[in-house]
Amino acid sequence: MLHFEHSLRSLACRCPVKCPNLRGVECPQLPSQGERRRRECSTSKVTLRGTSPEQSKDGHVPLSLLPGRNEMLSWMTSFNHFLHIVWQKLERQLILVMSFLLAALWYCRRLYAYLAQLLKWWSRYLQRKFKKNLSVLAEVDLLGYCAKEWKGETKQAKQMKAAYKELFWRYHIKYIRQVRRDNYCALRAVLFQVFSQGIYFPSWMKERDILKLPEKLLYSQGCNWIQQYSFGPERYTGANVFGKLRKCIETLKTQWTEISGVKDHDERGNMCNILFSDESKEYKLYEAIKFIMLYQVVEAYEQMKNEQKHVPILFSLLFARDTSSDPLSFMMNHLNSIGDTGGLEQVEMFLLGYLLEVKIRVYRLYKFNTEEFKVNYPEEYHRDWQEVSLLTEDDRHYHIPIIRI
């Protein structure tokens, strides 16, 4: 029995805690109760001095125990609240501003696309107007033009090649300016040279106001049939014909006065290139010349009928035709078709040179090796008249030869 009790006490000594079965028995290796109390008191003192068990373990003090922590949290909370209030006030304005910026960006992109498209269209329009629509092209080498146009070895091709070589070597025509092939071709070729050479108004135009010619034919000479005058493809205009004729004559007078007043040859050439690229103004010039031709025919017809004075022989040739025995038939059968279905015939070429007071020299290539290879319109001309030159292969389409010596 004593031996069993002694064993229990030895086990109790090895146990780190008090054994509940051994009442009143304390392990000699464990601290006493008083000593444990003293240790707890010392620990509480250290804690009160600012040292915690956590600090003893890792060496850091918790943020909740730092001085001024509560004031910093309070300041941050107030600042966050202030930002929240400011954002609530500015949120709508910022949304409106961003919406406006996005709308402006979209509008600018659409505007840029529209302007780019407009610029592209305008560029094409100018190219079409000043390049494709240029009625008198720049000068090119005569023999080079001949080689391009007549490549075959037919009889006609050989004749044309020989004619072009004759022009090049004998008449010193080195270049050619091509003229648009339409029924205004002869009028265009002649007027272009009159303007580019700076030829002034003919003497008879200086003595009278050409703007009043339509009313003079109607009221003074009773030509009420002038209402049947046709403006090229526009066959009938009725009572409006006088207003349109006046505008055409005004355009002719204005452009002629402006260009002939320029002394510099290159500047006149540039002005002519611009003028003969504008279809509206260009056709007004031709219709004005057509009407002045009609006025000259009416004047000559009245003089021949009244036997007032001698008239040029060209009018005798004109009235000798069955289709132009009087001014009305001349207008209906010949003049109205110019620019529409036909061009100038030889009699009209005589009349054109007469009213402009210029000598029109024409090289007719299909008449090569004949007396009619080189002709003048009109045949009766004054020595002081200036000269313009034309080149034709068929008496229908004309080009402008350029002489270089």
GROMACS .gro file of C-alpha atoms in nm:
model
  405
    1MET     CA    1   0.000   0.000   0.000
    2LEU     CA    2   0.272   0.236   0.093
    3HIS     CA    3   0.450   0.140  -0.224
    4PHE     CA    4   0.146   0.235  -0.440
    5GLU     CA    5   0.109   0.580  -0.280
    6HIS     CA    6   0.472   0.649  -0.336
    7SER     CA    7   0.428   0.576  -0.710
    8LEU     CA    8   0.137   0.814  -0.739
    9ARG     CA    9   0.337   1.094  -0.585
   10SER     CA   10   0.622   1.035  -0.825
   11LEU     CA   11   0.383   1.064  -1.124
   12ALA     CA   12   0.237   1.381  -0.982
   13CYS     CA   13   0.580   1.531  -0.968
   14ARG     CA   14   0.625   1.474  -1.342
   15CYS     CA   15   0.284   1.627  -1.431
   16PRO     CA   16   0.292   2.004  -1.536
   17VAL     CA   17  -0.041   2.067  -1.367
   18LYS     CA   18  -0.195   1.984  -1.044
   19CYS     CA   19  -0.349   1.638  -1.039
   20PRO     CA   20  -0.712   1.655  -0.931
   21ASN     CA   21  -0.693   1.316  -0.767
   22LEU     CA   22  -0.416   1.431  -0.537
   23ARG     CA   23  -0.586   1.685  -0.327
   24GLY     CA   24  -0.362   1.901  -0.122
   25VAL     CA   25  -0.054   1.773  -0.299
   26GLU     CA   26   0.151   2.019  -0.498
   27CYS     CA   27   0.429   1.945  -0.734
   28PRO     CA   28   0.755   2.067  -0.600
   29GLN     CA   29   0.875   2.154  -0.954
   30LEU     CA   30   0.580   2.392  -1.022
   31PRO     CA   31   0.575   2.749  -0.888
   32SER     CA   32   0.377   2.805  -0.581
   33GLN     CA   33   0.050   2.993  -0.581
   34GLY     CA   34   0.208   3.307  -0.431
   35GLU     CA   35   0.482   3.304  -0.686
   36ARG     CA   36   0.226   3.279  -0.968
   37ARG     CA   37   0.039   3.581  -0.828
   38ARG     CA   38   0.361   3.782  -0.819
   39ARG     CA   39   0.430   3.693  -1.182
   40GLU     CA   40   0.080   3.801  -1.289
   41CYS     CA   41   0.121   4.133  -1.109
   42SER     CA   42   0.450   4.196  -1.286
   43THR     CA   43   0.289   4.118  -1.622
   44SER     CA   44   0.002   4.357  -1.558
   45LYS     CA   45   0.249   4.629  -1.468
   46VAL     CA   46   0.435   4.585  -1.794
   47THR     CA   47   0.105   4.604  -1.986
   48LEU     CA   48   0.006   4.924  -1.814
   49ARG     CA   49   0.341   5.078  -1.911
   50GLY     CA   50   0.248   5.041  -2.288
   51THR     CA   51   0.386   4.697  -2.354
   52SER     CA   52   0.152   4.423  -2.477
   53PRO     CA   53   0.196   4.057  -2.527
   54GLU     CA   54   0.176   4.112  -2.901
   55GLN     CA   55   0.470   4.350  -2.880
   56SER     CA   56   0.666   4.102  -2.693
   57LYS     CA   57   0.615   3.849  -2.964
   58ASP     CA   58   0.688   4.049  -3.292
   59GLY     CA   59   0.823   4.380  -3.169
   60HIS     CA   60   0.549   4.604  -3.326
   61VAL     CA   61   0.279   4.815  -3.166
   62PRO     CA   62  -0.081   4.784  -3.308
   63LEU     CA   63  -0.203   5.092  -3.508
   64SER     CA   64  -0.508   5.114  -3.284
   65LEU     CA   65  -0.285   5.199  -2.991
   66LEU     CA   66  -0.080   5.475  -3.168
   67PRO     CA   67  -0.137   5.832  -3.046
   68GLY     CA   68  -0.360   6.056  -3.280
   69ARG     CA   69  -0.504   5.757  -3.466
   70ASN     CA   70  -0.861   5.856  -3.395
   71GLU     CA   71  -0.804   6.214  -3.516
   72MET     CA   72  -0.654   6.089  -3.845
   73LEU     CA   73  -0.945   5.853  -3.908
   74SER     CA   74  -1.188   6.134  -3.836
   75TRP     CA   75  -1.009   6.366  -4.083
   76MET     CA   76  -1.007   6.103  -4.355
   77THR     CA   77  -1.375   6.037  -4.303
   78SER     CA   78  -1.453   6.407  -4.333
   79PHE     CA   79  -1.241   6.440  -4.648
   80ASN     CA   80  -1.414   6.140  -4.808
   81HIS     CA   81  -1.749   6.291  -4.722
   82PHE     CA   82  -1.641   6.622  -4.878
   83LEU     CA   83  -1.530   6.449  -5.197
   84HIS     CA   84  -1.860   6.264  -5.212
   85ILE     CA   85  -2.055   6.589  -5.188
   86VAL     CA   86  -1.838   6.758  -5.452
   87TRP     CA   87  -1.876   6.461  -5.688
   88GLN     CA   88  -2.254   6.467  -5.645
   89LYS     CA   89  -2.257   6.833  -5.747
   90LEU     CA   90  -2.016   6.796  -6.038
   91GLU     CA   91  -2.140   6.463  -6.171
   92ARG     CA   92  -2.415   6.608  -6.389
   93GLN     CA   93  -2.192   6.885  -6.523
   94LEU     CA   94  -1.918   6.637  -6.608
   95ILE     CA   95  -2.166   6.410  -6.782
   96LEU     CA   96  -2.297   6.705  -6.985
   97VAL     CA   97  -1.944   6.815  -7.075
   98MET     CA   98  -1.843   6.467  -7.182
   99SER     CA   99  -2.161   6.431  -7.384
  100PHE     CA  100  -2.091   6.763  -7.552
  101LEU     CA  101  -1.731   6.665  -7.630
  102LEU     CA  102  -1.841   6.333  -7.777
  103ALA     CA  103  -2.108   6.506  -7.988
  104ALA     CA  104  -1.855   6.766  -8.105
  105LEU     CA  105  -1.607   6.492  -8.195
  106TRP     CA  106  -1.871   6.305  -8.394
  107TYR     CA  107  -1.978   6.626  -8.568
  108CYS     CA  108  -1.617   6.714  -8.654
  109ARG     CA  109  -1.564   6.371  -8.805
  110ARG     CA  110  -1.877   6.405  -9.015
  111LEU     CA  111  -1.777   6.758  -9.118
  112TYR     CA  112  -1.428   6.641  -9.210
  113ALA     CA  113  -1.570   6.360  -9.421
  114TYR     CA  114  -1.809   6.600  -9.591
  115LEU     CA  115  -1.536   6.856  -9.663
  116ALA     CA  116  -1.309   6.585  -9.800
  117GLN     CA  117  -1.585   6.465 -10.030
  118LEU     CA  118  -1.663   6.823 -10.136
  119LEU     CA  119  -1.296   6.894 -10.208
  120LYS     CA  120  -1.269   6.577 -10.412
  121TRP     CA  121  -1.579   6.667 -10.612
  122TRP     CA  122  -1.454   7.022 -10.669
  123SER     CA  123  -1.115   6.893 -10.784
  124ARG     CA  124  -1.281   6.663 -11.035
  125TYR     CA  125  -1.503   6.948 -11.151
  126LEU     CA  126  -1.205   7.176 -11.212
  127GLN     CA  127  -1.019   6.901 -11.396
  128ARG     CA  128  -1.322   6.836 -11.611
  129LYS     CA  129  -1.377   7.207 -11.672
  130PHE     CA  130  -1.023   7.320 -11.748
  131LYS     CA  131  -0.873   7.004 -11.895
  132LYS     CA  132  -1.136   6.796 -12.061
  133ASN     CA  133  -1.346   7.100 -12.146
  134LEU     CA  134  -1.060   7.305 -12.294
  135SER     CA  135  -1.186   7.384 -12.644
  136VAL     CA  136  -0.843   7.489 -12.778
  137LEU     CA  137  -0.559   7.259 -12.673
  138ALA     CA  138  -0.195   7.348 -12.626
  139GLU     CA  139   0.034   7.343 -12.926
  140VAL     CA  140   0.198   7.017 -13.034
  141ASP     CA  141   0.456   6.929 -13.297
  142LEU     CA  142   0.301   6.932 -13.645
  143LEU     CA  143   0.478   6.626 -13.786
  144GLY     CA  144   0.421   6.435 -13.462
  145TYR     CA  145   0.051   6.511 -13.486
  146CYS     CA  146   0.051   6.395 -13.849
  147ALA     CA  147   0.224   6.067 -13.761
  148LYS     CA  148  -0.031   6.003 -13.487
  149GLU     CA  149  -0.336   6.079 -13.701
  150TRP     CA  150  -0.224   5.918 -14.031
  151LYS     CA  151  -0.053   5.586 -13.969
  152GLY     CA  152  -0.171   5.391 -14.271
  153GLU     CA  153  -0.035   5.367 -14.624
  154THR     CA  154  -0.358   5.445 -14.809
  155LYS     CA  155  -0.372   5.703 -15.085
  156GLN     CA  156  -0.540   5.955 -14.858
  157ALA     CA  157  -0.288   5.896 -14.580
  158LYS     CA  158   0.004   5.949 -14.817
  159GLN     CA  159  -0.154   6.270 -14.946
  160MET     CA  160  -0.204   6.403 -14.593
  161LYS     CA  161   0.154   6.319 -14.491
  162ALA     CA  162   0.287   6.499 -14.798
  163ALA     CA  163   0.064   6.802 -14.722
  164TYR     CA  164   0.185   6.823 -14.361
  165LYS     CA  165   0.548   6.804 -14.474
  166GLU     CA  166   0.478   7.085 -14.721
  167LEU     CA  167   0.340   7.299 -14.440
  168PHE     CA  168   0.640   7.220 -14.221
  169TRP     CA  169   0.918   7.289 -14.472
  170ARG     CA  170   0.771   7.548 -14.708
  171TYR     CA  171   0.532   7.750 -14.490
  172HIS     CA  172   0.731   7.713 -14.164
  173ILE     CA  173   0.431   7.578 -13.972
  174LYS     CA  174   0.602   7.385 -13.693
  175TYR     CA  175   0.319   7.339 -13.443
  176ILE     CA  176  -0.058   7.298 -13.433
  177ARG     CA  177  -0.328   7.372 -13.175
  178GLN     CA  178  -0.619   7.135 -13.194
  179VAL     CA  179  -0.969   7.281 -13.177
  180ARG     CA  180  -1.271   7.094 -13.049
  181ARG     CA  181  -1.455   6.920 -13.329
  182ASP     CA  182  -1.809   7.053 -13.322
  183ASN     CA  183  -2.024   7.279 -13.538
  184TYR     CA  184  -1.877   7.593 -13.379
  185CYS     CA  185  -1.526   7.483 -13.481
  186ALA     CA  186  -1.454   7.753 -13.742
  187LEU     CA  187  -1.593   8.035 -13.526
  188ARG     CA  188  -1.390   7.911 -13.230
  189ALA     CA  189  -1.063   7.892 -13.423
  190VAL     CA  190  -1.104   8.241 -13.570
  191LEU     CA  191  -1.220   8.417 -13.250
  192PHE     CA  192  -0.948   8.254 -13.043
  193GLN     CA  193  -0.681   8.400 -13.270
  194VAL     CA  194  -0.851   8.741 -13.286
  195PHE     CA  195  -0.850   8.760 -12.906
  196SER     CA  196  -0.506   8.607 -12.849
  197GLN     CA  197  -0.345   8.842 -13.104
  198GLY     CA  198  -0.508   9.144 -12.941
  199ILE     CA  199  -0.691   9.252 -13.259
  200TYR     CA  200  -0.922   9.547 -13.188
  201PHE     CA  201  -1.281   9.599 -13.291
  202PRO     CA  202  -1.337   9.647 -13.664
  203SER     CA  203  -1.384  10.006 -13.773
  204TRP     CA  204  -1.757   9.980 -13.844
  205MET     CA  205  -1.824   9.851 -13.489
  206LYS     CA  206  -1.653  10.156 -13.344
  207GLU     CA  207  -1.895  10.384 -13.526
  208ARG     CA  208  -2.214  10.232 -13.381
  209ASP     CA  209  -2.342  10.072 -13.065
  210ILE     CA  210  -2.363   9.702 -13.137
  211LEU     CA  211  -2.577   9.648 -12.825
  212LYS     CA  212  -2.868   9.815 -13.002
  213LEU     CA  213  -2.850   9.604 -13.319
  214PRO     CA  214  -3.136   9.366 -13.224
  215GLU     CA  215  -3.380   9.652 -13.158
  216LYS     CA  216  -3.263   9.832 -13.472
  217LEU     CA  217  -3.346   9.531 -13.692
  218LEU     CA  218  -3.687   9.498 -13.530
  219TYR     CA  219  -3.807   9.858 -13.512
  220SER     CA  220  -3.614  10.040 -13.787
  221GLN     CA  221  -3.616   9.774 -14.055
  222GLY     CA  222  -3.925   9.579 -13.951
  223CYS     CA  223  -3.755   9.242 -13.920
  224ASN     CA  224  -4.007   9.088 -13.681
  225TRP     CA  225  -3.915   8.745 -13.818
  226ILE     CA  226  -3.601   8.767 -13.604
  227GLN     CA  227  -3.801   8.594 -13.330
  228GLN     CA  228  -3.735   8.270 -13.521
  229TYR     CA  229  -3.362   8.302 -13.455
  230SER     CA  230  -3.207   7.984 -13.312
  231PHE     CA  231  -2.926   7.971 -13.056
  232GLY     CA  232  -2.751   7.658 -13.176
  233PRO     CA  233  -2.945   7.354 -13.053
  234GLU     CA  234  -3.207   7.586 -12.898
  235ARG     CA  235  -3.430   7.625 -13.199
  236TYR     CA  236  -3.704   7.864 -13.090
  237THR     CA  237  -3.714   8.123 -12.814
  238GLY     CA  238  -3.999   8.355 -12.921
  239ALA     CA  239  -4.016   8.706 -12.782
  240ASN     CA  240  -3.727   8.633 -12.544
  241VAL     CA  241  -3.484   8.631 -12.836
  242PHE     CA  242  -3.401   9.002 -12.801
  243GLY     CA  243  -3.298   8.973 -12.437
  244LYS     CA  244  -3.078   8.671 -12.508
  245LEU     CA  245  -2.919   8.837 -12.809
  246ARG     CA  246  -2.842   9.145 -12.605
  247LYS     CA  247  -2.669   8.934 -12.338
  248CYS     CA  248  -2.464   8.757 -12.603
  249ILE     CA  249  -2.354   9.085 -12.761
  250GLU     CA  250  -2.271   9.229 -12.418
  251THR     CA  251  -2.049   8.928 -12.345
  252LEU     CA  252  -1.872   8.965 -12.680
  253LYS     CA  253  -1.811   9.336 -12.632
  254THR     CA  254  -1.694   9.300 -12.272
  255GLN     CA  255  -1.453   9.013 -12.336
  256TRP     CA  256  -1.318   9.164 -12.656
  257THR     CA  257  -1.254   9.500 -12.490
  258GLU     CA  258  -1.090   9.343 -12.185
  259ILE     CA  259  -0.859   9.102 -12.367
  260SER     CA  260  -0.758   9.340 -12.648
  261GLY     CA  261  -0.655   9.596 -12.386
  262VAL     CA  262  -0.388   9.363 -12.243
  263LYS     CA  263  -0.046   9.431 -12.392
  264ASP     CA  264   0.139   9.123 -12.268
  265HIS     CA  265   0.104   8.832 -12.512
  266ASP     CA  266   0.136   8.557 -12.247
  267GLU     CA  267  -0.125   8.718 -12.026
  268ARG     CA  268  -0.366   8.746 -12.320
  269GLY     CA  269  -0.306   8.378 -12.394
  270ASN     CA  270  -0.394   8.281 -12.036
  271MET     CA  271  -0.710   8.491 -12.050
  272CYS     CA  272  -0.811   8.322 -12.375
  273ASN     CA  273  -0.751   7.978 -12.227
  274ILE     CA  274  -0.981   8.061 -11.938
  275LEU     CA  275  -1.247   8.218 -12.162
  276PHE     CA  276  -1.255   7.930 -12.407
  277SER     CA  277  -1.289   7.683 -12.121
  278ASP     CA  278  -1.619   7.835 -12.009
  279GLU     CA  279  -1.892   7.687 -12.230
  280SER     CA  280  -2.154   7.942 -12.129
  281LYS     CA  281  -1.946   8.248 -12.222
  282GLU     CA  282  -1.790   8.075 -12.520
  283TYR     CA  283  -2.123   7.996 -12.687
  284LYS     CA  284  -2.248   8.349 -12.623
  285LEU     CA  285  -1.954   8.477 -12.825
  286TYR     CA  286  -2.044   8.255 -13.120
  287GLU     CA  287  -2.413   8.346 -13.111
  288ALA     CA  288  -2.324   8.715 -13.100
  289ILE     CA  289  -2.103   8.674 -13.410
  290LYS     CA  290  -2.382   8.483 -13.584
  291PHE     CA  291  -2.627   8.763 -13.521
  292ILE     CA  292  -2.379   9.029 -13.640
  293MET     CA  293  -2.342   8.824 -13.958
  294LEU     CA  294  -2.721   8.841 -13.997
  295TYR     CA  295  -2.714   9.215 -13.939
  296GLN     CA  296  -2.452   9.258 -14.213
  297VAL     CA  297  -2.664   9.051 -14.453
  298VAL     CA  298  -2.971   9.265 -14.380
  299GLU     CA  299  -2.772   9.585 -14.432
  300ALA     CA  300  -2.626   9.462 -14.763
  301TYR     CA  301  -2.967   9.341 -14.882
  302GLU     CA  302  -3.122   9.682 -14.819
  303GLN     CA  303  -2.835   9.857 -14.997
  304MET     CA  304  -2.858   9.626 -15.298
  305LYS     CA  305  -3.234   9.669 -15.315
  306ASN     CA  306  -3.213  10.049 -15.298
  307GLU     CA  307  -2.891  10.063 -15.506
  308GLN     CA  308  -2.742  10.303 -15.258
  309LYS     CA  309  -2.376  10.204 -15.295
  310HIS     CA  310  -2.150   9.925 -15.408
  311VAL     CA  311  -2.150   9.615 -15.187
  312PRO     CA  312  -1.876   9.350 -15.172
  313ILE     CA  313  -1.903   9.063 -15.416
  314LEU     CA  314  -1.945   8.813 -15.137
  315PHE     CA  315  -2.303   8.931 -15.083
  316SER     CA  316  -2.380   8.871 -15.449
  317LEU     CA  317  -2.256   8.514 -15.406
  318LEU     CA  318  -2.463   8.476 -15.092
  319PHE     CA  319  -2.791   8.598 -15.240
  320ALA     CA  320  -2.728   8.399 -15.558
  321ARG     CA  321  -2.792   8.077 -15.369
  322ASP     CA  322  -3.148   7.948 -15.379
  323THR     CA  323  -3.134   7.877 -15.008
  324SER     CA  324  -3.031   8.232 -14.912
  325SER     CA  325  -3.198   8.467 -15.161
  326ASP     CA  326  -3.296   8.706 -14.877
  327PRO     CA  327  -3.203   8.759 -14.512
  328LEU     CA  328  -3.491   8.547 -14.381
  329SER     CA  329  -3.401   8.243 -14.592
  330PHE     CA  330  -3.035   8.293 -14.503
  331MET     CA  331  -3.120   8.284 -14.134
  332MET     CA  332  -3.359   7.987 -14.157
  333ASN     CA  333  -3.153   7.769 -14.393
  334HIS     CA  334  -2.794   7.849 -14.297
  335LEU     CA  335  -2.743   8.064 -13.992
  336ASN     CA  336  -2.972   7.876 -13.753
  337SER     CA  337  -2.797   7.546 -13.827
  338ILE     CA  338  -2.453   7.678 -13.726
  339GLY     CA  339  -2.367   7.523 -13.391
  340ASP     CA  340  -2.647   7.269 -13.424
  341THR     CA  341  -2.636   7.052 -13.735
  342GLY     CA  342  -2.378   7.231 -13.949
  343GLY     CA  343  -2.084   7.467 -13.953
  344LEU     CA  344  -1.965   7.753 -14.171
  345GLU     CA  345  -1.963   7.708 -14.545
  346GLN     CA  346  -1.727   7.898 -14.773
  347VAL     CA  347  -1.969   8.187 -14.827
  348GLU     CA  348  -2.011   8.225 -14.451
  349MET     CA  349  -1.632   8.219 -14.415
  350PHE     CA  350  -1.614   8.515 -14.656
  351LEU     CA  351  -1.877   8.694 -14.450
  352LEU     CA  352  -1.696   8.621 -14.122
  353GLY     CA  353  -1.367   8.769 -14.244
  354TYR     CA  354  -1.551   9.073 -14.381
  355LEU     CA  355  -1.735   9.166 -14.062
  356LEU     CA  356  -1.427   9.107 -13.839
  357GLU     CA  357  -1.201   9.287 -14.090
  358VAL     CA  358  -0.939   9.012 -14.081
  359LYS     CA  359  -0.788   8.801 -14.358
  360ILE     CA  360  -0.860   8.436 -14.286
  361ARG     CA  361  -0.597   8.217 -14.454
  362VAL     CA  362  -0.698   7.851 -14.471
  363TYR     CA  363  -0.470   7.561 -14.562
  364ARG     CA  364  -0.695   7.291 -14.710
  365LEU     CA  365  -0.491   6.972 -14.689
  366TYR     CA  366  -0.726   6.758 -14.893
  367LYS     CA  367  -0.669   7.004 -15.180
  368PHE     CA  368  -0.294   6.947 -15.176
  369ASN     CA  369  -0.120   7.003 -15.514
  370THR     CA  370  -0.410   7.217 -15.637
  371GLU     CA  371  -0.473   7.591 -15.657
  372GLU     CA  372  -0.722   7.564 -15.372
  373PHE     CA  373  -0.466   7.431 -15.127
  374LYS     CA  374  -0.424   7.779 -14.978
  375VAL     CA  375  -0.719   8.023 -14.990
  376ASN     CA  376  -0.808   8.356 -14.830
  377TYR     CA  377  -1.145   8.463 -14.688
  378PRO     CA  378  -1.250   8.711 -14.813
  379GLU     CA  379  -1.065   8.745 -15.139
  380GLU     CA  380  -1.119   9.122 -15.134
  381TYR     CA  381  -0.940   9.242 -14.822
  382HIS     CA  382  -0.761   9.556 -14.715
  383ARG     CA  383  -0.388   9.560 -14.666
  384ASP     CA  384  -0.416   9.687 -14.311
  385TRP     CA  385  -0.629   9.390 -14.205
  386GLN     CA  386  -0.453   9.149 -13.976
  387GLU     CA  387  -0.432   8.780 -14.060
  388VAL     CA  388  -0.541   8.461 -13.887
  389SER     CA  389  -0.465   8.112 -14.014
  390LEU     CA  390  -0.665   7.789 -14.015
  391LEU     CA  391  -0.583   7.434 -14.112
  392THR     CA  392  -0.844   7.185 -14.226
  393GLU     CA  393  -0.852   6.834 -14.366
  394ASP     CA  394  -1.216   6.835 -14.478
  395ASP     CA  395  -1.358   7.194 -14.471
  396ARG     CA  396  -1.560   7.100 -14.164
  397HIS     CA  397  -1.315   7.082 -13.875
  398TYR     CA  398  -1.043   7.343 -13.831
  399HIS     CA  399  -0.723   7.369 -13.628
  400ILE     CA  400  -0.484   7.655 -13.560
  401PRO     CA  401  -0.138   7.635 -13.726
  402ILE     CA  402   0.157   7.795 -13.545
  403ILE     CA  403   0.433   7.948 -13.758
  404ARG     CA  404   0.793   7.940 -13.632
  405ILE     CA  405   1.071   8.079 -13.852
   0.00000   0.00000   0.00000
